[in-house]
Coordinates of C-alpha atoms in Angstrom, one line a residue:
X152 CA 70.0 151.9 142.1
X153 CA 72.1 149.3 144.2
X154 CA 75.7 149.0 144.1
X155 CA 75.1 145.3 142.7
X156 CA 72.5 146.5 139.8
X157 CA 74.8 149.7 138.9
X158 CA 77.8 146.7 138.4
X159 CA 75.9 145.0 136.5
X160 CA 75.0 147.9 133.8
X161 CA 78.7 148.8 133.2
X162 CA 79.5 146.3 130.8
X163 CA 76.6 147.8 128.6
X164 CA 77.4 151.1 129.3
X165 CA 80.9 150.9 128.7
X166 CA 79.6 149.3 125.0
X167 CA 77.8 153.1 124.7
X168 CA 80.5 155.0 125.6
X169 CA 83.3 153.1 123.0
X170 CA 80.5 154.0 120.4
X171 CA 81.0 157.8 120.1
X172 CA 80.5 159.3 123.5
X173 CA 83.6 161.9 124.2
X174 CA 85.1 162.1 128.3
X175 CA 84.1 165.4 129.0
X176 CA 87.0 166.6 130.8
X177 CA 87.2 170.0 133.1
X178 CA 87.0 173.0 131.2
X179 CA 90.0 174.5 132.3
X180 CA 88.5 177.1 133.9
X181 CA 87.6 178.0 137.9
X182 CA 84.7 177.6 139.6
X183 CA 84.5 181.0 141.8
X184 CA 81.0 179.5 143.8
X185 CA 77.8 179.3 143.9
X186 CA 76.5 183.0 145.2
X187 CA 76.1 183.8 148.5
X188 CA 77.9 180.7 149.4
X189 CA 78.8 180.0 152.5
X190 CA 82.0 178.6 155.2
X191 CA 83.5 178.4 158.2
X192 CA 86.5 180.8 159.6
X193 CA 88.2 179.0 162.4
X194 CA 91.0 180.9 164.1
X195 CA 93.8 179.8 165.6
X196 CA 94.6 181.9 168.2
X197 CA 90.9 181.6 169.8
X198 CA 90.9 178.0 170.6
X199 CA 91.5 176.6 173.1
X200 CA 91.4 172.7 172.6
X201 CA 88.6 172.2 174.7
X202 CA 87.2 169.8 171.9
X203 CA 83.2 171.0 172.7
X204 CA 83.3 171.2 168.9
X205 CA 84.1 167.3 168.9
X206 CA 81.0 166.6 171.3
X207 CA 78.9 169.7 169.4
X208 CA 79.4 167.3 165.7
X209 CA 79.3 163.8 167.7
X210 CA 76.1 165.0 168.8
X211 CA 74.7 166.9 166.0
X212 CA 75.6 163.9 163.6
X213 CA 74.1 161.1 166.4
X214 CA 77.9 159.3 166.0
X215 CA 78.9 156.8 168.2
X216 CA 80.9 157.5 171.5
X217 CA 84.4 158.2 171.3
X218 CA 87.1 155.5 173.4
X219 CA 87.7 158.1 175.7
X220 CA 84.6 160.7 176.6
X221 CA 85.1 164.4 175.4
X222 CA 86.3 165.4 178.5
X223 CA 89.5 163.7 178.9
X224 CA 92.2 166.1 177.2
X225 CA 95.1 163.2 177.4
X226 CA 93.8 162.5 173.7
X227 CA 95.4 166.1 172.5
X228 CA 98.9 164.3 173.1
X229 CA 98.7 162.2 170.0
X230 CA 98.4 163.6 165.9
X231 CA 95.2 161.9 165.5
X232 CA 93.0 162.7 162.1
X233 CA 89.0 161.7 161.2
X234 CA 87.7 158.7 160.5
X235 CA 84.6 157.0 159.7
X236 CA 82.9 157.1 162.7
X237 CA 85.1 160.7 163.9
X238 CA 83.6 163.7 161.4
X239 CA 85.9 166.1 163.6
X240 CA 89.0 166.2 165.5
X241 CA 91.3 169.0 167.4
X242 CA 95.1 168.7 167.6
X243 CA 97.6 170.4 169.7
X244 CA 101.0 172.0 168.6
X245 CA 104.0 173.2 170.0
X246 CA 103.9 177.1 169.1
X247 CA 106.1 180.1 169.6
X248 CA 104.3 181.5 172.6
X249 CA 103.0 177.9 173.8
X250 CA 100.5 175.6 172.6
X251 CA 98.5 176.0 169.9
X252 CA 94.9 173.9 168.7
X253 CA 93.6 173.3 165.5
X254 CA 90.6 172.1 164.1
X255 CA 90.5 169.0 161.3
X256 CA 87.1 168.3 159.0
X257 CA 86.6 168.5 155.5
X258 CA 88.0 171.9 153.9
X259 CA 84.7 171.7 151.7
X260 CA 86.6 173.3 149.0
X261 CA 85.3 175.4 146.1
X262 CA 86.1 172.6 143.7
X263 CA 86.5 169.3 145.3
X264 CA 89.3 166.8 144.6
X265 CA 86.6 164.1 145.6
X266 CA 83.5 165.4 143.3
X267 CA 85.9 165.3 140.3
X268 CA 87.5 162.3 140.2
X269 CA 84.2 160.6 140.9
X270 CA 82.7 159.3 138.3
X271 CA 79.4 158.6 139.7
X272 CA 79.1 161.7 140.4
X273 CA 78.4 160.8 144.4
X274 CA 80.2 164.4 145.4
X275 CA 78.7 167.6 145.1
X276 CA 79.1 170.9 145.9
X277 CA 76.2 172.1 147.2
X278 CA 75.1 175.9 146.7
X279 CA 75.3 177.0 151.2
X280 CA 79.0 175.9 150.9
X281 CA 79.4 172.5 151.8
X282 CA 80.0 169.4 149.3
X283 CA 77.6 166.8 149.9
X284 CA 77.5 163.1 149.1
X285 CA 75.5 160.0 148.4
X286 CA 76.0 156.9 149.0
X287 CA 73.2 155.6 146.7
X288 CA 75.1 156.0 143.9
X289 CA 78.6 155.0 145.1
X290 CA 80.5 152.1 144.2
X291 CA 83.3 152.2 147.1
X292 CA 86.4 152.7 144.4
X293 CA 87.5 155.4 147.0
X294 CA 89.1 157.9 144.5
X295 CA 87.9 160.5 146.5
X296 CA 90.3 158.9 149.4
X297 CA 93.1 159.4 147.2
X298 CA 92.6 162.5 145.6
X299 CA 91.6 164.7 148.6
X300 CA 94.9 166.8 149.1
X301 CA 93.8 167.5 153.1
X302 CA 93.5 163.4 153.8
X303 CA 90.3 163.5 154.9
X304 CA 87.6 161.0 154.0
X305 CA 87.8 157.9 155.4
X306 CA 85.6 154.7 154.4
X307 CA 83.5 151.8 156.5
X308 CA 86.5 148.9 155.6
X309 CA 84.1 147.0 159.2
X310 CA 80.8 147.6 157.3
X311 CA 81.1 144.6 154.5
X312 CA 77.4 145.2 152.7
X313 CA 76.7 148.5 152.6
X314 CA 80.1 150.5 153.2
X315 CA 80.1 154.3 152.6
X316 CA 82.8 156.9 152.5
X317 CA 82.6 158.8 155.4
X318 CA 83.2 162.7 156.1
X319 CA 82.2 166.2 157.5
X320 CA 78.9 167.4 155.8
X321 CA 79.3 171.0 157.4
X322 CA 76.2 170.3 159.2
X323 CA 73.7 170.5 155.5
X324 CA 71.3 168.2 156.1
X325 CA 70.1 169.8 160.1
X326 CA 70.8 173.5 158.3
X327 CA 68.9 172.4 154.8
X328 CA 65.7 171.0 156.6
X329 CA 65.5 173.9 159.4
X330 CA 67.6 171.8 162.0
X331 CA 70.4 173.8 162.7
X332 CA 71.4 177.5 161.7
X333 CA 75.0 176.9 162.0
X334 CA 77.3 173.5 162.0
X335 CA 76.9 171.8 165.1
X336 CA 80.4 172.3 166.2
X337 CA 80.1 176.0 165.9
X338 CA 77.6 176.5 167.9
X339 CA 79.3 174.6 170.8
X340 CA 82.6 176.4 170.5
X341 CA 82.0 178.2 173.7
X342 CA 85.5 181.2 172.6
X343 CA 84.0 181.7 169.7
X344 CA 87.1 180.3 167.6
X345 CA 84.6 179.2 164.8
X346 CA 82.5 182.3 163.1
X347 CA 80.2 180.4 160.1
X348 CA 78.7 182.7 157.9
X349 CA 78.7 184.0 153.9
X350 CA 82.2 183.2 153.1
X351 CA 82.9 186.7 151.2
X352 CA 81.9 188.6 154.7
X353 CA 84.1 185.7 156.5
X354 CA 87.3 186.7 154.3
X355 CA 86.6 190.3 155.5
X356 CA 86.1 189.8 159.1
X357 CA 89.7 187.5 158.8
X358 CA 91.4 190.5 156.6
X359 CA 89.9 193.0 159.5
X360 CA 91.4 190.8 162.5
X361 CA 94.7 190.6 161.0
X362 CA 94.7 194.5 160.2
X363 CA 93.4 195.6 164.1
X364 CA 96.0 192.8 165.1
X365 CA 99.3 192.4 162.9
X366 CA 101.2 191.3 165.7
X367 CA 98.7 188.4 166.4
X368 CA 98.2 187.2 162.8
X369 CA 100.4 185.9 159.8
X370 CA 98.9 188.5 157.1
X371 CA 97.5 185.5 155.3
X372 CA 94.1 183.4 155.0
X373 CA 94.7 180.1 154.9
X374 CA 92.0 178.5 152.4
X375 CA 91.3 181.7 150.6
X376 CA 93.5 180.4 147.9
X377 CA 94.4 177.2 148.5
X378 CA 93.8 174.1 145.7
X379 CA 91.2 177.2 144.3
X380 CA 89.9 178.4 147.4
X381 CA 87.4 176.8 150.3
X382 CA 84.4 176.7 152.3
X383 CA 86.6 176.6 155.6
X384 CA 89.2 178.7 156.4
X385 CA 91.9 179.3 158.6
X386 CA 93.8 182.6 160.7
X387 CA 96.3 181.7 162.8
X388 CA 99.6 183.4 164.7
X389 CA 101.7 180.4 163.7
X390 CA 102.8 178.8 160.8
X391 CA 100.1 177.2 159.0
X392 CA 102.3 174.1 158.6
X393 CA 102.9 174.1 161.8
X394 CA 99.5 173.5 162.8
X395 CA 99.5 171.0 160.2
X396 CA 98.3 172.4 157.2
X397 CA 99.8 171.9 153.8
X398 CA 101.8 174.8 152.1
X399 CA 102.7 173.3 149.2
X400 CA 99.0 173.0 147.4
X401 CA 99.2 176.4 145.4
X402 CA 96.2 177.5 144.2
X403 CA 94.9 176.0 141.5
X404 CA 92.0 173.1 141.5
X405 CA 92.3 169.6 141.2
X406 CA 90.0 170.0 138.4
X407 CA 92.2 172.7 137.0
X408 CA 95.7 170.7 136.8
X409 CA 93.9 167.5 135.5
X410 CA 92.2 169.3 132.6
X411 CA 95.0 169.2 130.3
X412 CA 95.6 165.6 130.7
X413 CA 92.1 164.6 130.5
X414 CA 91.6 166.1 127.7
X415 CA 94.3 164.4 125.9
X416 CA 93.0 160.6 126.8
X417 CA 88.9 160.9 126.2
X418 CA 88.6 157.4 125.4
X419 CA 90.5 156.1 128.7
X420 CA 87.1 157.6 130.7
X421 CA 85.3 156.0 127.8
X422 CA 86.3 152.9 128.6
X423 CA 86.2 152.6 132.4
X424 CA 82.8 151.4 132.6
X425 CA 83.7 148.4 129.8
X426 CA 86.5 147.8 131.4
X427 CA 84.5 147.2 135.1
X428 CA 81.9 145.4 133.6
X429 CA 84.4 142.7 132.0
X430 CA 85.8 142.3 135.7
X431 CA 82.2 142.1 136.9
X432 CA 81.5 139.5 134.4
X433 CA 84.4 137.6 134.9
X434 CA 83.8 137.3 138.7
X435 CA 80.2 136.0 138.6
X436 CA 81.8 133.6 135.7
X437 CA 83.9 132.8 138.5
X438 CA 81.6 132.5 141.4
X439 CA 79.5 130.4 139.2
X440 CA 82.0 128.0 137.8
X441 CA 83.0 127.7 141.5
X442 CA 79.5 127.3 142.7
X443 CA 79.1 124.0 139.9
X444 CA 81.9 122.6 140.8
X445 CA 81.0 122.7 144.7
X446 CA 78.0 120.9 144.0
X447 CA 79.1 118.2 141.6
X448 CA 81.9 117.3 144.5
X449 CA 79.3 117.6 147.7
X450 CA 77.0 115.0 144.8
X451 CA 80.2 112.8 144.4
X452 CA 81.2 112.7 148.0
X453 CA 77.5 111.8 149.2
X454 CA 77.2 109.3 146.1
X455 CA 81.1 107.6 147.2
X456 CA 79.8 107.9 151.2
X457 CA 76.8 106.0 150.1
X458 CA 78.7 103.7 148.0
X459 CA 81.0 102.9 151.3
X460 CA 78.1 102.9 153.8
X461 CA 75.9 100.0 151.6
X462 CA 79.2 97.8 151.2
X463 CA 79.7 98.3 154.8
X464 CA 76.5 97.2 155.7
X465 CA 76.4 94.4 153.5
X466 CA 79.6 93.1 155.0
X467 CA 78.1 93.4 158.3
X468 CA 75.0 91.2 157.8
X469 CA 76.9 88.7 156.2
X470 CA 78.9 88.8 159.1
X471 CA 76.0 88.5 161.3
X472 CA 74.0 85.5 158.9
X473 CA 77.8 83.6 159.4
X474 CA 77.3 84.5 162.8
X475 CA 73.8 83.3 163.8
X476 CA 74.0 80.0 161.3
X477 CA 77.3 79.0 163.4
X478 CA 75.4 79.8 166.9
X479 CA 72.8 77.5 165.6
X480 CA 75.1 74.8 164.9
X481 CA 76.8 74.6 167.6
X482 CA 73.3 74.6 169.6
X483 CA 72.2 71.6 167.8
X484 CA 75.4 69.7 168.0
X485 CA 75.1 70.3 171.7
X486 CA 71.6 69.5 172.0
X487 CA 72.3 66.1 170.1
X488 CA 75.7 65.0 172.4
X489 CA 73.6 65.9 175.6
X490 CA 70.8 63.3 173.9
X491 CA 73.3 61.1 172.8
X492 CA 74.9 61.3 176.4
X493 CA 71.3 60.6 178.4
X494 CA 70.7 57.6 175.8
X495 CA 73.8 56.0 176.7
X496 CA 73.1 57.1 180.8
X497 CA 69.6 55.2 180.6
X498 CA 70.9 52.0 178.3
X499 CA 73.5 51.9 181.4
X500 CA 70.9 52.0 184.3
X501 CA 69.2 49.6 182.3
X502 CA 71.8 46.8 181.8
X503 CA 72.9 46.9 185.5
X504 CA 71.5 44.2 187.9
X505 CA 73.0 43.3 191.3
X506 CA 73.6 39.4 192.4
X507 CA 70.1 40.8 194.7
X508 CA 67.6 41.7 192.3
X509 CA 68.3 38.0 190.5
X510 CA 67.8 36.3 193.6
X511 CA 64.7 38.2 194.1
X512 CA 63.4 37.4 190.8
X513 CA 63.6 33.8 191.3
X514 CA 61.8 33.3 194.6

């Protein structure tokens, strides 16, 4: 269904929804994963900021070219996040021992911020891990944007037809069809600070690091836990919000915390479609109002232009008839004084005789 069409329907379903239809609100309760599922363990103290993960997802994904090519390092000097045309980025910090890198994408958590704040349901988390969307069914209100606690999708604000919200897909279309066995920018991490894999056996090759290597690791998985748990995780020897990750989340879900509240206002769900189909309806009221009164004032201003173009030219002809008839009169009164003035030349030549031509006469 397009964007346009689904607009369109809203009203009508929002009519449906006022009539009896309930906001089914989260349960309350978590959502431990599908089985099997699976993630990403990045750690810390293995990277090396390379970014060969960067050109490993731009080239997986078939983005566009970065400003400045892979190569060039200076970039690791400025906090720079993803974007729409960016699925993955690496950052440097200032650690204890010297600098430390660390990789941003979508956490892909266990229950996405995005998926349940969207009510077209263009978010989901898909059983191998990774949460999925579809632009096919979004309407660009970019709650998602908003309610992701890691900051991470971004949306096509240059793209004004057809503008989707934009993120890491943890590689699942190239793994779904056979493409890939592993996201893209694992494959190209060439230290091997990115491990993918079922996320149960990821947690315990983490725990196992840390134990061989207490002095190395914070005793903590970073993502284990975190806003109910995620498909990407994190080790590190460093503060975890020092590498710029958030400590405050705790571990409950978005879907979690909102429960309550949701549950309380059924009817303001109920109505949200209503509500966007009256502001769809008032707009094309709008646009065509607008569009009606565009024509009847391009029909006025061709009628007045006419209007001023036929008095014009009247005026002009007139002008012109004034014109020729004096032209003509003043032809003829010439004509007739230049007659008039040969008449009078001839009568003269006429009249005149010399004391000779008489005497002539008479012999």
């Amino acid at each position: 269904m397009k964007r346009r069409q689904f607009l369109g329907l809203l009203g009508a379903a929002g009519i449906t929804a006022t009539l009896g239809t309930t906001a089914q609100a989260a349960a309350g309760k978590t959502f431990e994963g599908h089985p099997d599922t699976k993630g990403v363990l990045f750690d810390a103290t293995r990277c090396i900021g390379c970014r060969k993960c960067e050109a490993g997802c731009n080239k997986v994904n078939k983005l566009p070219a970065p400003a400045k090519p892979f190569e060039d390092l200076t970039v690791l000097e400025k906090d720079r996040r993803t974007d729409e045309k960016t699925y993955t980025i690496v950052n440097k910090y200032k650690g204890s021992k010297g600098p430390v890198f660390r990789k941003f994408q979508c956490n892909h958590c266990m229950e996405p911020a995005c998926a349940s704040v969207c009510f077209v349901r263009a978010f989901t988390k898909e059983p191998d891990g990774s949460v999925s969307y579809d632009a096919s069914v979004c309407v660009g209100c970019r709650y998602c944007m908003v309610a992701c606690p890691f900051n991470i999708p971004a949306y096509e604000y240059d793209d004004p037809l057809t503008p989707k919200v934009v993120k890491c897909t943890m590689c699942h279309p190239q793994i779904s069809s056979g493409e890939l066995t592993a996201p893209g920018c694992v494959s190209a991490c060439p230290k091997e600070a990115l491990t993918y894999g079922k996320r149960d056996e990821l947690i315990d090759i983490a725990r196992e690091r840390i134990r061989k290597n207490p002095e190395r690791y914070l005793k903590h998985i970073y993502g284990e836990k975190e806003m109910g748990g995620t498909s990407w995780m994190y080790i590190s020897g460093e503060p975890f919000s020092s590498i710029g990750l958030r400590e405050d989340l705790g571990t409950t879900s978005v879907p979690a915390m909102t429960s309550g509240p949701l549950s309380v206002v059924p009817m303001v769900a109920a109505l949200w479609p209503a509500f966007l189909g009256g502001v769809w309806a008032i707009n094309k009221r709008k646009e065509k109002v607008a569009e009606e009164e565009q024509k009847a004032a391009v029909k006025a201003a061709k009628a007045a232009t006419q209007a001023d173009a036929d008095a014009k030219l009247a005026k002009a002809m007139d002008g012109a008839e004034k014109d020729k008839a004096s032209a003509i009169e003043r032809e003829v009164k010439r004509a007739l004084e230049e007659a008039e003035a040969a008449r009078k030349e001839a009568e003269a030549a006429e009249n005149t005789d010399t004391p000779e031509d008489n005497d002539g006469k008479g012999a």
